[in-house]
PDB file of C-alpha atoms and ligand atoms in Angstrom:
ATOM      1  CA  MET A   7      41.207 -15.677  87.034  1.00  0.00           C
ATOM      2  CA  THR A   8      44.561 -14.651  88.064  1.00  0.00           C
ATOM      3  CA  TYR A   9      44.183 -11.082  86.630  1.00  0.00           C
ATOM      4  CA  ARG A  10      41.267 -10.128  88.633  1.00  0.00           C
ATOM      5  CA  PRO A  11      41.832  -7.340  90.809  1.00  0.00           C
ATOM      6  CA  PRO A  12      41.270  -7.593  94.423  1.00  0.00           C
ATOM      7  CA  PRO A  13      37.119  -7.447  95.328  1.00  0.00           C
ATOM      8  CA  SER A  14      36.699  -4.181  96.723  1.00  0.00           C
ATOM      9  CA  SER A  15      33.762  -5.370  98.699  1.00  0.00           C
ATOM     10  CA  PRO A  16      31.800  -8.571  99.257  1.00  0.00           C
ATOM     11  CA  HIS A  17      28.714  -7.055  96.940  1.00  0.00           C
ATOM     12  CA  VAL A  18      31.520  -6.668  93.658  1.00  0.00           C
ATOM     13  CA  SER A  19      32.623 -10.316  94.777  1.00  0.00           C
ATOM     14  CA  ALA A  20      29.400 -11.718  94.298  1.00  0.00           C
ATOM     15  CA  HIS A  21      28.665  -9.798  91.356  1.00  0.00           C
ATOM     16  CA  LEU A  22      31.936 -11.395  89.448  1.00  0.00           C
ATOM     17  CA  SER A  23      31.413 -14.788  90.800  1.00  0.00           C
ATOM     18  CA  GLN A  24      28.590 -14.641  88.521  1.00  0.00           C
ATOM     19  CA  VAL A  25      29.805 -14.181  85.593  1.00  0.00           C
ATOM     20  CA  ARG A  26      30.973 -17.269  84.238  1.00  0.00           C
ATOM     21  CA  ARG A  27      33.208 -17.064  80.841  1.00  0.00           C
ATOM     22  CA  ARG A  28      32.655 -21.150  79.944  1.00  0.00           C
ATOM     23  CA  ASP A  29      29.729 -23.160  79.146  1.00  0.00           C
ATOM     24  CA  THR A  30      27.404 -20.558  80.100  1.00  0.00           C
ATOM     25  CA  ALA A  31      23.624 -20.761  79.935  1.00  0.00           C
ATOM     26  CA  PRO A  32      22.878 -19.367  76.809  1.00  0.00           C
ATOM     27  CA  GLU A  33      25.810 -21.371  74.746  1.00  0.00           C
ATOM     28  CA  MET A  34      24.317 -24.552  76.256  1.00  0.00           C
ATOM     29  CA  ARG A  35      20.989 -23.368  74.485  1.00  0.00           C
ATOM     30  CA  VAL A  36      22.384 -22.490  71.542  1.00  0.00           C
ATOM     31  CA  ARG A  37      24.403 -25.381  71.595  1.00  0.00           C
ATOM     32  CA  SER A  38      20.847 -27.772  72.131  1.00  0.00           C
ATOM     33  CA  LEU A  39      18.839 -26.147  69.555  1.00  0.00           C
ATOM     34  CA  LEU A  40      22.093 -26.583  66.834  1.00  0.00           C
ATOM     35  CA  HIS A  41      21.989 -30.513  68.076  1.00  0.00           C
ATOM     36  CA  ARG A  42      18.138 -30.537  67.765  1.00  0.00           C
ATOM     37  CA  ARG A  43      18.776 -29.174  64.342  1.00  0.00           C
ATOM     38  CA  GLY A  44      20.954 -32.256  63.101  1.00  0.00           C
ATOM     39  CA  LEU A  45      24.238 -30.137  63.184  1.00  0.00           C
ATOM     40  CA  ARG A  46      27.203 -31.969  64.897  1.00  0.00           C
ATOM     41  CA  PHE A  47      29.799 -29.718  65.966  1.00  0.00           C
ATOM     42  CA  ARG A  48      32.947 -29.415  68.419  1.00  0.00           C
ATOM     43  CA  VAL A  49      33.065 -27.389  71.287  1.00  0.00           C
ATOM     44  CA  ASP A  50      36.058 -25.283  73.014  1.00  0.00           C
ATOM     45  CA  GLN A  51      38.322 -26.478  70.419  1.00  0.00           C
ATOM     46  CA  PRO A  52      41.660 -25.011  69.783  1.00  0.00           C
ATOM     47  CA  ILE A  53      42.557 -24.179  65.724  1.00  0.00           C
ATOM     48  CA  ALA A  54      45.069 -24.552  64.117  1.00  0.00           C
ATOM     49  CA  GLY A  55      47.551 -21.971  63.459  1.00  0.00           C
ATOM     50  CA  LEU A  56      45.710 -19.663  66.011  1.00  0.00           C
ATOM     51  CA  PRO A  57      47.668 -20.511  69.341  1.00  0.00           C
ATOM     52  CA  ARG A  58      46.337 -19.113  72.490  1.00  0.00           C
ATOM     53  CA  ARG A  59      42.723 -19.142  71.201  1.00  0.00           C
ATOM     54  CA  ARG A  60      39.999 -21.506  71.622  1.00  0.00           C
ATOM     55  CA  ILE A  61      36.845 -21.859  70.054  1.00  0.00           C
ATOM     56  CA  ASP A  62      33.146 -22.007  71.527  1.00  0.00           C
ATOM     57  CA  ILE A  63      31.371 -23.955  68.700  1.00  0.00           C
ATOM     58  CA  VAL A  64      33.463 -25.318  65.618  1.00  0.00           C
ATOM     59  CA  PHE A  65      31.977 -26.992  62.444  1.00  0.00           C
ATOM     60  CA  PRO A  66      35.604 -28.430  61.285  1.00  0.00           C
ATOM     61  CA  SER A  67      34.288 -29.348  57.524  1.00  0.00           C
ATOM     62  CA  ALA A  68      31.885 -26.163  56.743  1.00  0.00           C
ATOM     63  CA  ARG A  69      34.780 -24.338  58.360  1.00  0.00           C
ATOM     64  CA  VAL A  70      32.695 -22.186  60.676  1.00  0.00           C
ATOM     65  CA  ALA A  71      34.137 -20.676  64.309  1.00  0.00           C
ATOM     66  CA  VAL A  72      31.301 -19.804  66.253  1.00  0.00           C
ATOM     67  CA  PHE A  73      31.629 -17.454  69.610  1.00  0.00           C
ATOM     68  CA  VAL A  74      28.823 -17.358  71.960  1.00  0.00           C
ATOM     69  CA  ASP A  75      29.896 -13.502  73.557  1.00  0.00           C
ATOM     70  CA  GLY A  76      29.258 -12.843  77.570  1.00  0.00           C
ATOM     71  CA  CYS A  77      28.193  -9.516  77.459  1.00  0.00           C
ATOM     72  CA  PHE A  78      30.298  -8.506  80.298  1.00  0.00           C
ATOM     73  CA  TRP A  79      33.298  -9.896  78.868  1.00  0.00           C
ATOM     74  CA  HIS A  80      33.337  -9.092  75.209  1.00  0.00           C
ATOM     75  CA  GLY A  81      31.856  -5.266  76.042  1.00  0.00           C
ATOM     76  CA  CYS A  82      28.188  -5.569  74.934  1.00  0.00           C
ATOM     77  CA  VAL A  83      26.616  -1.898  74.726  1.00  0.00           C
ATOM     78  CA  LYS A  84      23.333  -2.722  76.088  1.00  0.00           C
ATOM     79  CA  HIS A  85      24.644  -4.682  79.130  1.00  0.00           C
ATOM     80  CA  CYS A  86      28.238  -4.311  80.152  1.00  0.00           C
ATOM     81  CA  MET A  87      28.142  -2.255  83.371  1.00  0.00           C
ATOM     82  CA  PRO A  88      31.504  -2.844  84.615  1.00  0.00           C
ATOM     83  CA  PRO A  89      31.759  -2.722  88.337  1.00  0.00           C
ATOM     84  CA  LYS A  90      32.147   0.895  89.877  1.00  0.00           C
ATOM     85  CA  ALA A  91      35.264  -0.006  91.773  1.00  0.00           C
ATOM     86  CA  ASN A  92      38.623  -0.371  89.952  1.00  0.00           C
ATOM     87  CA  ALA A  93      36.187   0.850  86.899  1.00  0.00           C
ATOM     88  CA  ALA A  94      39.468   2.277  84.563  1.00  0.00           C
ATOM     89  CA  TRP A  95      41.117  -1.268  85.202  1.00  0.00           C
ATOM     90  CA  TRP A  96      37.612  -2.885  84.031  1.00  0.00           C
ATOM     91  CA  GLN A  97      37.357  -0.579  81.066  1.00  0.00           C
ATOM     92  CA  GLU A  98      40.669  -1.324  79.667  1.00  0.00           C
ATOM     93  CA  LYS A  99      40.234  -4.980  80.406  1.00  0.00           C
ATOM     94  CA  ILE A 100      37.354  -5.401  78.406  1.00  0.00           C
ATOM     95  CA  ALA A 101      38.449  -3.141  75.724  1.00  0.00           C
ATOM     96  CA  GLY A 102      41.306  -5.397  75.625  1.00  0.00           C
ATOM     97  CA  ASN A 103      39.084  -8.292  74.909  1.00  0.00           C
ATOM     98  CA  ARG A 104      37.313  -6.263  72.049  1.00  0.00           C
ATOM     99  CA  ARG A 105      40.473  -6.222  70.791  1.00  0.00           C
ATOM    100  CA  ARG A 106      41.255  -9.858  71.218  1.00  0.00           C
ATOM    101  CA  ASP A 107      38.404 -10.676  69.455  1.00  0.00           C
ATOM    102  CA  GLN A 108      38.830  -8.136  66.410  1.00  0.00           C
ATOM    103  CA  GLU A 109      42.385 -10.241  65.992  1.00  0.00           C
ATOM    104  CA  THR A 110      40.630 -13.485  66.565  1.00  0.00           C
ATOM    105  CA  ASN A 111      38.122 -12.821  63.388  1.00  0.00           C
ATOM    106  CA  ILE A 112      40.926 -11.373  61.015  1.00  0.00           C
ATOM    107  CA  ALA A 113      42.942 -14.244  62.160  1.00  0.00           C
ATOM    108  CA  LEU A 114      40.645 -17.059  61.581  1.00  0.00           C
ATOM    109  CA  ALA A 115      39.288 -15.392  58.291  1.00  0.00           C
ATOM    110  CA  GLU A 116      42.979 -15.417  57.297  1.00  0.00           C
ATOM    111  CA  LEU A 117      42.791 -18.941  57.928  1.00  0.00           C
ATOM    112  CA  GLY A 118      39.884 -19.671  55.749  1.00  0.00           C
ATOM    113  CA  TRP A 119      37.207 -19.518  58.596  1.00  0.00           C
ATOM    114  CA  THR A 120      33.633 -17.625  58.255  1.00  0.00           C
ATOM    115  CA  VAL A 121      33.424 -16.691  61.739  1.00  0.00           C
ATOM    116  CA  ILE A 122      30.015 -15.469  63.463  1.00  0.00           C
ATOM    117  CA  ARG A 123      29.574 -13.833  66.601  1.00  0.00           C
ATOM    118  CA  VAL A 124      26.632 -14.001  68.753  1.00  0.00           C
ATOM    119  CA  TRP A 125      25.870 -12.135  71.666  1.00  0.00           C
ATOM    120  CA  GLU A 126      24.206 -13.845  74.799  1.00  0.00           C
ATOM    121  CA  HIS A 127      21.371 -11.766  75.005  1.00  0.00           C
ATOM    122  CA  GLU A 128      20.168 -12.913  71.449  1.00  0.00           C
ATOM    123  CA  PRO A 129      17.497 -15.008  71.637  1.00  0.00           C
ATOM    124  CA  PRO A 130      18.681 -18.916  71.274  1.00  0.00           C
ATOM    125  CA  SER A 131      16.270 -19.832  68.608  1.00  0.00           C
ATOM    126  CA  ALA A 132      17.525 -16.938  66.556  1.00  0.00           C
ATOM    127  CA  SER A 133      21.267 -17.459  66.771  1.00  0.00           C
ATOM    128  CA  ALA A 134      20.512 -20.800  66.318  1.00  0.00           C
ATOM    129  CA  GLN A 135      19.051 -20.165  62.928  1.00  0.00           C
ATOM    130  CA  LYS A 136      21.631 -17.613  61.963  1.00  0.00           C
ATOM    131  CA  ILE A 137      24.331 -20.189  62.845  1.00  0.00           C
ATOM    132  CA  HIS A 138      22.425 -23.045  61.188  1.00  0.00           C
ATOM    133  CA  ALA A 139      22.063 -21.204  57.982  1.00  0.00           C
ATOM    134  CA  VAL A 140      25.736 -20.344  57.396  1.00  0.00           C
ATOM    135  CA  VAL A 141      27.048 -23.802  58.045  1.00  0.00           C
ATOM    136  CA  MET A 142      24.652 -25.064  55.432  1.00  0.00           C
ATOM    137  CA  GLU A 143      25.969 -22.235  53.438  1.00  0.00           C
ATOM    138  CA  GLN A 144      29.404 -22.940  53.860  1.00  0.00           C
ATOM    139  CA  ALA A 145      28.956 -26.770  53.250  1.00  0.00           C
ATOM    140  CA  ASP A 146      27.473 -26.212  50.236  1.00  0.00           C
ATOM    141  CA  ARG A 147      30.350 -24.430  49.131  1.00  0.00           C
ATOM    142  CA  SER A 148      33.259 -26.531  50.259  1.00  0.00           C
ATOM    143  CA  ALA A 149      31.232 -29.779  48.382  1.00  0.00           C
ATOM    144  CA  ARG A 150      31.430 -27.723  45.169  1.00  0.00           C
ATOM    145  CA  LEU A 151      35.182 -26.948  45.898  1.00  0.00           C
TER     146      LEU A 151
HETATM  147 ZN1  LIG B 212      24.368  -7.788  75.771  1.00  0.00          ZN
END
C-alpha cells in the first residue's frame, strides 16, 4: 500500500481502510460455494511463467484461473467511485489496474489458461455456477487430450 497518496481527510482515510484487496467477503463466499460443489482449488497463487501476478482462485489441472475483482480497485462502472480528493491520481491508478488486468488475461491465455473474471458485486451463487461450468468443461477437455 506504499502507492497511496496521503489521505486528505479523516473521512477519506476511513473509507480507504474499508477497501480490502485480499480475502474479501465476496471472494470468500464464492470460494465456500465452490467448495460445497465439491471443487478443489488453490487460492492466491502465482502461476509459472507469469511473474508478479497472483491468481485469486486456481484450478491447476483444468488450467482455469479465476479473479474476483473488487469494484473499487478494478474500476467497475457501476460502483467504482474514487475519492474526490486526488481524483486524477485515483483515476490513473484504477486505469492502470485495468490495463494490468488486460495484460494478465492475455498472458494467461497465451500460457494456455482459461481466465474467468467475476465482479465482487455479482451474486456469489451465480459466480460459483459460472466457474463450476467452465472448470467442468475444461477438465473434460484436458481428459480427452
Ligand atoms: Zn460493481
